[in-house]
Amino acid sequence: MTTQTDPGEAADISAAKRKLILHDALTFLSLATVTVLLFMVTLFLFRSFAAHRSELATRWAGRGEVALNAGRPELAIVDLRTALSYAPGQRSYELLLARALGNAGHTEEAYNYFIGLWDTQPGDGFINLELARLAAKKKDAEAAVRYYRASIYGTWEGDGILRRREVRLELARYLLAQRDFSTARTELLIAGGNAPANAALDTTLANLLRQAGDNANALAYYQKAIAIKPHDPAALEDAGRIAFDLGSYARAQRFLQKALRELPTTPSNTPARRAAIGYLLNASGRILAMEPSQRLSAAERVSRILTIRSLARKRLAACASQLAAMGQQPSALQALNAQWLAPGASLSRSALLRDPDQQDATIQFSYGTVIVASQFCGAPTGDDALLLALAKSPQGYTP
């Protein structure tokens, strides 16, 4: 027998079910709302905390950079370490900290720090430059040169051409300090090869090439600088001195005359400096009047050769007398004196005029004599000093 449900009762059950479903839905919605609200609050607090940490990191890093630029690296280290505690792995802060460590004299720690940064960016020009400087402090010349070159060919932000040139010049200075003049010269010529016309840069290249022993190229760069700034007394003076050393006495005379004219009257330009330039100017003129140039007439050239021969003979005699007074008779000077007593050392004017080969031989013999005398008796003075300068010039004595 089937039991039938009362319609009223069924309606009550359905209503109860609907109330239960509605209650559960409201409960779920409430829980969801609370969860969302809690999530939003948590997210807000997290972002607020993160923003605060970022603000603190920026503030401490700024303090560290200011201290570093003010020459207080130890204080900068503390500030930058604090900044990194708020922003771990921030590359710009790590670079500043590595620099501060190096400036504070913590060479090994700074080197290791930069090596860690280099591992992630081995082509970074700045990192390689700092490693080169630290390797130089560590007396590791091979590593220093390697990192300098990596910096030159690395990547740079901003004007990479300018930065690479600056690094190459720094490398050249380092090589000069290591007395590797040949390699330094090569780097300097590369640096100047594609450089724009710039008097300051040309003067810098000239000064460094001069230190590298490349006077010819140094003079060329001084001339480039003078072409841009023709009234620069320092460049004119240096160009004159190099031209003198190269035996280019006419050019030396022109540069030194201009240098004296352009030299302003200031406390730094002392009478001693003017006197030094004046002496070199007068010496250039005197040597030009003494030089037995092939461009002279035969009679004039022989007259100068005879003057040179007389000066050399007297210089040897004075040197021998000086040594004899000290009880010294070097065999080299005795042999040289014997050569002067030979008939060929006293040819007459007419004989020299007839024989150009003897003219050249007399010049070389005279030059060789004053060079040997200076080795035994020191630097001469007066015309003897000028004759020695002429003998040592590139177109002078040929052993």
XYZ file of C-alpha atoms in Angstrom:
399
model
C 0.000 0.000 0.000
C 1.486 3.310 -1.185
C 1.823 6.247 1.228
C 1.009 9.543 -0.381
C 2.822 12.757 0.726
C 0.619 15.527 1.836
C 0.910 18.462 -0.612
C 1.364 20.878 2.238
C 4.151 18.844 3.716
C 5.936 18.647 0.334
C 5.717 22.388 0.028
C 7.253 22.788 3.481
C 10.156 20.476 2.526
C 10.846 22.418 -0.675
C 10.781 25.667 1.228
C 13.180 24.252 3.793
C 15.527 23.109 1.059
C 15.457 26.522 -0.557
C 16.199 28.174 2.768
C 19.115 25.783 3.337
C 20.542 26.442 -0.143
C 20.115 30.178 0.336
C 21.780 29.996 3.736
C 24.706 28.017 2.342
C 25.036 30.436 -0.569
C 25.009 33.412 1.789
C 27.556 31.702 3.991
C 29.820 30.949 0.997
C 29.409 34.480 -0.282
C 30.259 35.870 3.129
C 33.327 33.647 3.381
C 34.374 34.577 -0.143
C 33.911 38.267 0.620
C 35.917 37.969 3.832
C 38.621 36.056 1.964
C 38.791 38.688 -0.764
C 38.881 41.436 1.818
C 41.647 39.657 3.729
C 43.543 39.148 0.457
C 43.176 42.818 -0.449
C 44.294 43.901 2.998
C 47.252 41.505 2.862
C 48.166 42.663 -0.654
C 47.920 46.269 0.424
C 50.086 45.649 3.467
C 52.589 43.678 1.378
C 52.785 46.353 -1.257
C 53.051 49.026 1.384
C 55.864 47.079 3.050
C 57.585 46.482 -0.294
C 57.245 50.137 -1.217
C 58.655 51.095 2.172
C 61.593 48.697 1.697
C 62.197 50.099 -1.789
C 62.074 53.620 -0.415
C 64.541 52.710 2.329
C 66.838 51.006 -0.191
C 66.773 54.056 -2.443
C 67.439 56.360 0.492
C 70.391 54.335 1.804
C 71.816 53.865 -1.697
C 71.588 57.615 -2.279
C 73.448 58.263 0.951
C 76.058 55.712 -0.043
C 76.574 57.283 -3.471
C 76.928 60.725 -1.943
C 79.502 59.407 0.548
C 81.370 57.630 -2.259
C 81.511 60.767 -4.402
C 82.627 62.756 -1.375
C 85.635 60.491 -0.900
C 84.273 58.645 2.141
C 84.185 55.051 0.894
C 84.086 53.396 4.319
C 80.857 55.217 5.164
C 79.555 54.412 1.683
C 80.156 50.699 2.288
C 77.917 50.717 5.382
C 75.162 52.661 3.601
C 75.250 50.472 0.504
C 75.235 47.229 2.470
C 72.127 48.542 4.247
C 70.555 49.409 0.899
C 71.211 45.883 -0.377
C 69.632 44.399 2.746
C 66.400 46.112 1.668
C 66.873 45.405 -2.051
C 68.970 42.237 -2.447
C 70.457 41.720 -5.898
C 69.921 45.312 -7.053
C 72.713 45.568 -9.644
C 73.236 49.312 -9.485
C 73.722 49.107 -5.721
C 76.098 46.174 -6.087
C 78.204 48.151 -8.554
C 78.365 51.081 -6.146
C 79.332 48.788 -3.275
C 82.062 47.160 -5.347
C 83.442 50.604 -6.216
C 83.318 51.676 -2.577
C 85.214 48.560 -1.518
C 87.904 49.295 -4.070
C 88.180 52.966 -3.098
C 88.415 52.013 0.557
C 91.421 49.829 -0.150
C 89.614 46.492 0.225
C 91.183 45.423 -3.053
C 90.724 41.681 -2.776
C 87.113 41.928 -1.613
C 86.288 44.450 -4.331
C 87.990 42.270 -6.936
C 85.976 39.224 -5.915
C 82.780 41.289 -5.852
C 83.398 42.551 -9.390
C 84.271 39.034 -10.541
C 80.825 37.947 -9.343
C 79.247 40.746 -11.344
C 81.475 39.927 -14.324
C 80.213 36.327 -14.337
C 76.735 37.582 -15.222
C 77.907 40.281 -17.673
C 81.417 39.501 -18.962
C 81.086 42.015 -21.796
C 80.273 45.015 -19.626
C 82.835 47.748 -20.287
C 82.568 49.390 -16.869
C 82.983 46.142 -14.922
C 86.032 45.167 -16.990
C 87.529 48.615 -16.424
C 87.143 48.326 -12.657
C 88.643 44.833 -12.736
C 91.589 46.196 -14.739
C 92.217 48.898 -12.146
C 91.983 46.430 -9.272
C 94.282 43.964 -11.055
C 96.777 46.803 -11.479
C 96.590 47.467 -7.719
C 97.231 43.777 -7.142
C 100.361 44.015 -9.368
C 98.832 41.519 -11.794
C 99.915 43.187 -15.039
C 98.723 40.398 -17.316
C 95.193 40.439 -15.870
C 95.130 44.246 -15.866
C 95.955 44.468 -19.573
C 93.467 41.694 -20.368
C 90.624 43.473 -18.567
C 91.580 46.840 -20.066
C 91.298 45.346 -23.542
C 87.997 43.674 -22.646
C 86.743 47.049 -21.458
C 87.771 48.723 -24.715
C 85.837 46.184 -26.758
C 82.989 45.833 -24.246
C 79.571 47.432 -24.154
C 79.071 50.935 -22.786
C 76.045 53.048 -22.058
C 76.066 56.517 -23.589
C 78.980 57.637 -25.778
C 80.790 54.332 -26.228
C 83.351 55.770 -28.668
C 84.471 58.374 -26.142
C 84.570 55.892 -23.256
C 86.599 53.388 -25.266
C 89.109 56.079 -26.196
C 89.426 57.119 -22.547
C 90.011 53.504 -21.506
C 92.631 53.086 -24.234
C 94.442 56.175 -22.990
C 94.301 54.798 -19.443
C 95.726 51.512 -20.706
C 98.530 53.421 -22.452
C 99.376 55.247 -19.215
C 99.434 51.933 -17.376
C 101.743 50.428 -20.013
C 104.031 53.451 -19.733
C 104.186 52.931 -15.970
C 105.128 49.300 -16.697
C 107.806 50.604 -19.111
C 106.209 48.734 -22.001
C 106.832 51.647 -24.328
C 106.313 49.814 -27.603
C 102.828 48.534 -26.716
C 101.898 51.888 -25.188
C 102.919 53.611 -28.420
C 100.682 51.263 -30.429
C 97.691 51.957 -28.174
C 98.245 55.706 -28.412
C 98.424 55.674 -32.190
C 95.199 53.643 -32.327
C 93.527 56.098 -29.932
C 94.543 59.002 -32.113
C 93.777 57.277 -35.392
C 90.044 57.991 -35.526
C 89.920 60.822 -33.017
C 88.207 64.097 -33.935
C 90.155 67.329 -34.186
C 90.613 68.357 -30.571
C 93.541 70.380 -29.269
C 93.360 68.994 -25.730
C 93.281 65.388 -26.966
C 96.102 66.023 -29.452
C 98.237 67.548 -26.693
C 97.522 64.580 -24.407
C 98.511 62.127 -27.145
C 101.658 64.141 -27.847
C 102.688 64.152 -24.180
C 102.130 60.394 -23.841
C 103.897 59.578 -27.120
C 106.810 61.643 -25.879
C 106.939 59.485 -22.742
C 106.843 56.415 -24.977
C 109.946 57.663 -26.789
C 108.128 58.365 -30.061
C 109.196 61.974 -30.558
C 108.367 62.031 -34.270
C 104.677 61.221 -33.741
C 104.594 63.375 -30.615
C 105.723 66.352 -32.683
C 103.048 65.571 -35.295
C 100.326 65.700 -32.621
C 101.731 68.897 -31.115
C 101.535 70.417 -34.579
C 97.899 69.280 -34.898
C 97.110 70.926 -31.556
C 98.884 74.121 -32.612
C 96.932 74.186 -35.868
C 93.731 74.329 -33.786
C 95.097 76.607 -31.037
C 98.000 78.526 -32.591
C 98.504 80.723 -29.513
C 99.016 77.951 -26.955
C 102.444 78.676 -25.410
C 102.751 75.271 -23.696
C 102.167 73.332 -26.923
C 104.531 75.656 -28.812
C 107.235 75.203 -26.173
C 106.881 71.419 -26.101
C 106.881 71.249 -29.894
C 110.038 73.344 -29.935
C 111.789 71.090 -27.429
C 110.892 67.936 -29.350
C 111.930 69.478 -32.663
C 115.261 70.346 -31.015
C 115.695 66.767 -29.773
C 114.894 65.485 -33.272
C 117.583 67.715 -34.735
C 115.017 69.810 -36.583
C 116.563 73.054 -35.420
C 114.843 75.373 -37.891
C 111.416 74.153 -36.780
C 112.518 74.319 -33.138
C 113.520 77.923 -33.671
C 110.117 78.823 -35.149
C 108.141 77.116 -32.378
C 110.262 78.585 -29.576
C 110.081 82.093 -30.974
C 106.273 81.840 -31.020
C 106.256 80.321 -27.529
C 108.117 83.323 -26.099
C 105.768 85.729 -27.859
C 102.639 83.940 -26.615
C 103.835 83.300 -23.072
C 101.765 85.569 -20.825
C 103.348 87.408 -17.934
C 101.989 85.520 -14.938
C 103.507 84.297 -11.661
C 103.675 80.757 -13.069
C 105.729 81.926 -16.056
C 108.849 82.718 -14.081
C 111.945 84.368 -15.525
C 113.609 80.970 -15.240
C 111.083 79.464 -17.656
C 111.559 82.299 -20.113
C 115.310 81.942 -19.784
C 115.106 78.188 -20.476
C 113.081 78.763 -23.637
C 115.430 81.570 -24.637
C 118.473 79.350 -24.142
C 117.014 76.639 -26.334
C 116.064 79.223 -28.949
C 119.590 80.624 -28.986
C 121.031 77.108 -29.077
C 118.894 76.275 -32.096
C 120.177 79.335 -33.912
C 123.789 78.615 -32.966
C 123.542 74.990 -34.101
C 121.981 76.075 -37.394
C 124.971 78.364 -37.867
C 127.306 75.443 -37.057
C 125.579 72.582 -38.928
C 127.503 71.427 -42.044
C 124.371 70.993 -44.147
C 124.528 69.555 -47.648
C 122.419 72.500 -48.791
C 125.279 74.933 -48.188
C 127.814 75.944 -50.768
C 130.997 73.845 -50.760
C 133.064 76.710 -49.342
C 130.627 77.446 -46.519
C 130.246 73.761 -45.663
C 134.024 73.258 -45.441
C 134.331 76.346 -43.219
C 131.818 74.833 -40.813
C 133.565 71.456 -40.932
C 136.834 73.114 -39.970
C 135.117 74.872 -37.056
C 133.608 71.576 -35.883
C 136.958 69.809 -36.228
C 138.694 72.478 -34.168
C 136.056 72.291 -31.417
C 136.283 68.502 -31.276
C 140.089 68.522 -31.092
C 140.077 71.068 -28.275
C 137.378 69.132 -26.416
C 139.451 65.945 -26.569
C 142.582 67.744 -25.385
C 140.741 69.343 -22.454
C 139.199 66.015 -21.463
C 142.568 64.227 -21.626
C 144.180 66.935 -19.481
C 141.360 66.710 -16.928
C 141.783 62.948 -16.607
C 145.580 63.162 -16.544
C 145.352 65.550 -13.588
C 143.463 62.779 -11.784
C 146.057 60.195 -12.781
C 143.805 58.552 -15.390
C 144.740 57.696 -18.955
C 141.913 55.662 -20.535
C 143.073 53.560 -23.447
C 140.089 54.668 -25.545
C 141.139 58.301 -25.278
C 144.771 57.413 -26.032
C 143.683 55.559 -29.183
C 141.467 58.484 -30.210
C 144.293 60.949 -29.648
C 146.549 58.803 -31.858
C 143.935 58.974 -34.628
C 143.955 62.753 -34.391
C 147.706 62.721 -34.961
C 147.296 60.826 -38.238
C 147.723 62.868 -41.465
C 144.084 62.399 -42.547
C 142.819 64.205 -39.437
C 144.478 67.483 -40.424
C 143.532 67.921 -44.069
C 143.656 71.478 -45.315
C 140.718 73.526 -46.554
C 141.700 73.011 -50.166
C 142.062 69.246 -49.678
C 138.624 69.035 -48.100
C 137.113 71.138 -50.886
C 138.385 68.646 -53.434
C 137.154 65.543 -51.586
C 133.478 65.373 -50.445
C 134.066 61.922 -48.934
C 136.757 63.352 -46.670
C 134.347 66.094 -45.663
C 131.855 63.481 -44.428
C 134.616 61.445 -42.758
C 135.880 64.538 -40.894
C 132.376 65.348 -39.693
C 131.811 61.827 -38.385
C 135.236 61.693 -36.742
C 134.581 65.019 -34.985
C 131.129 63.914 -33.841
C 132.489 60.608 -32.557
C 135.219 62.444 -30.641
C 132.848 64.702 -28.676
C 130.593 61.744 -27.870
C 133.507 59.709 -26.490
C 134.790 62.733 -24.539
C 131.373 63.198 -22.922
C 131.410 59.566 -21.799
C 134.646 60.110 -19.876
C 134.442 63.756 -18.859
C 130.716 64.430 -18.508
C 128.453 66.951 -20.184
C 130.273 69.888 -21.823
C 129.173 73.519 -21.896
C 129.009 76.310 -24.441
C 129.711 75.451 -28.076
C 130.988 72.034 -26.996
C 127.511 71.252 -25.659
C 125.915 72.403 -28.899
C 128.313 70.297 -30.933
C 127.446 67.290 -28.776
C 123.730 67.934 -29.364
C 124.377 68.090 -33.101
C 126.398 64.881 -32.943
C 123.613 63.062 -31.077
C 120.834 64.318 -33.323
C 119.222 61.800 -35.729
C 121.206 63.177 -38.643
C 124.402 63.352 -36.581
C 126.949 60.700 -35.732
C 126.779 57.348 -37.547
C 128.964 54.720 -35.839
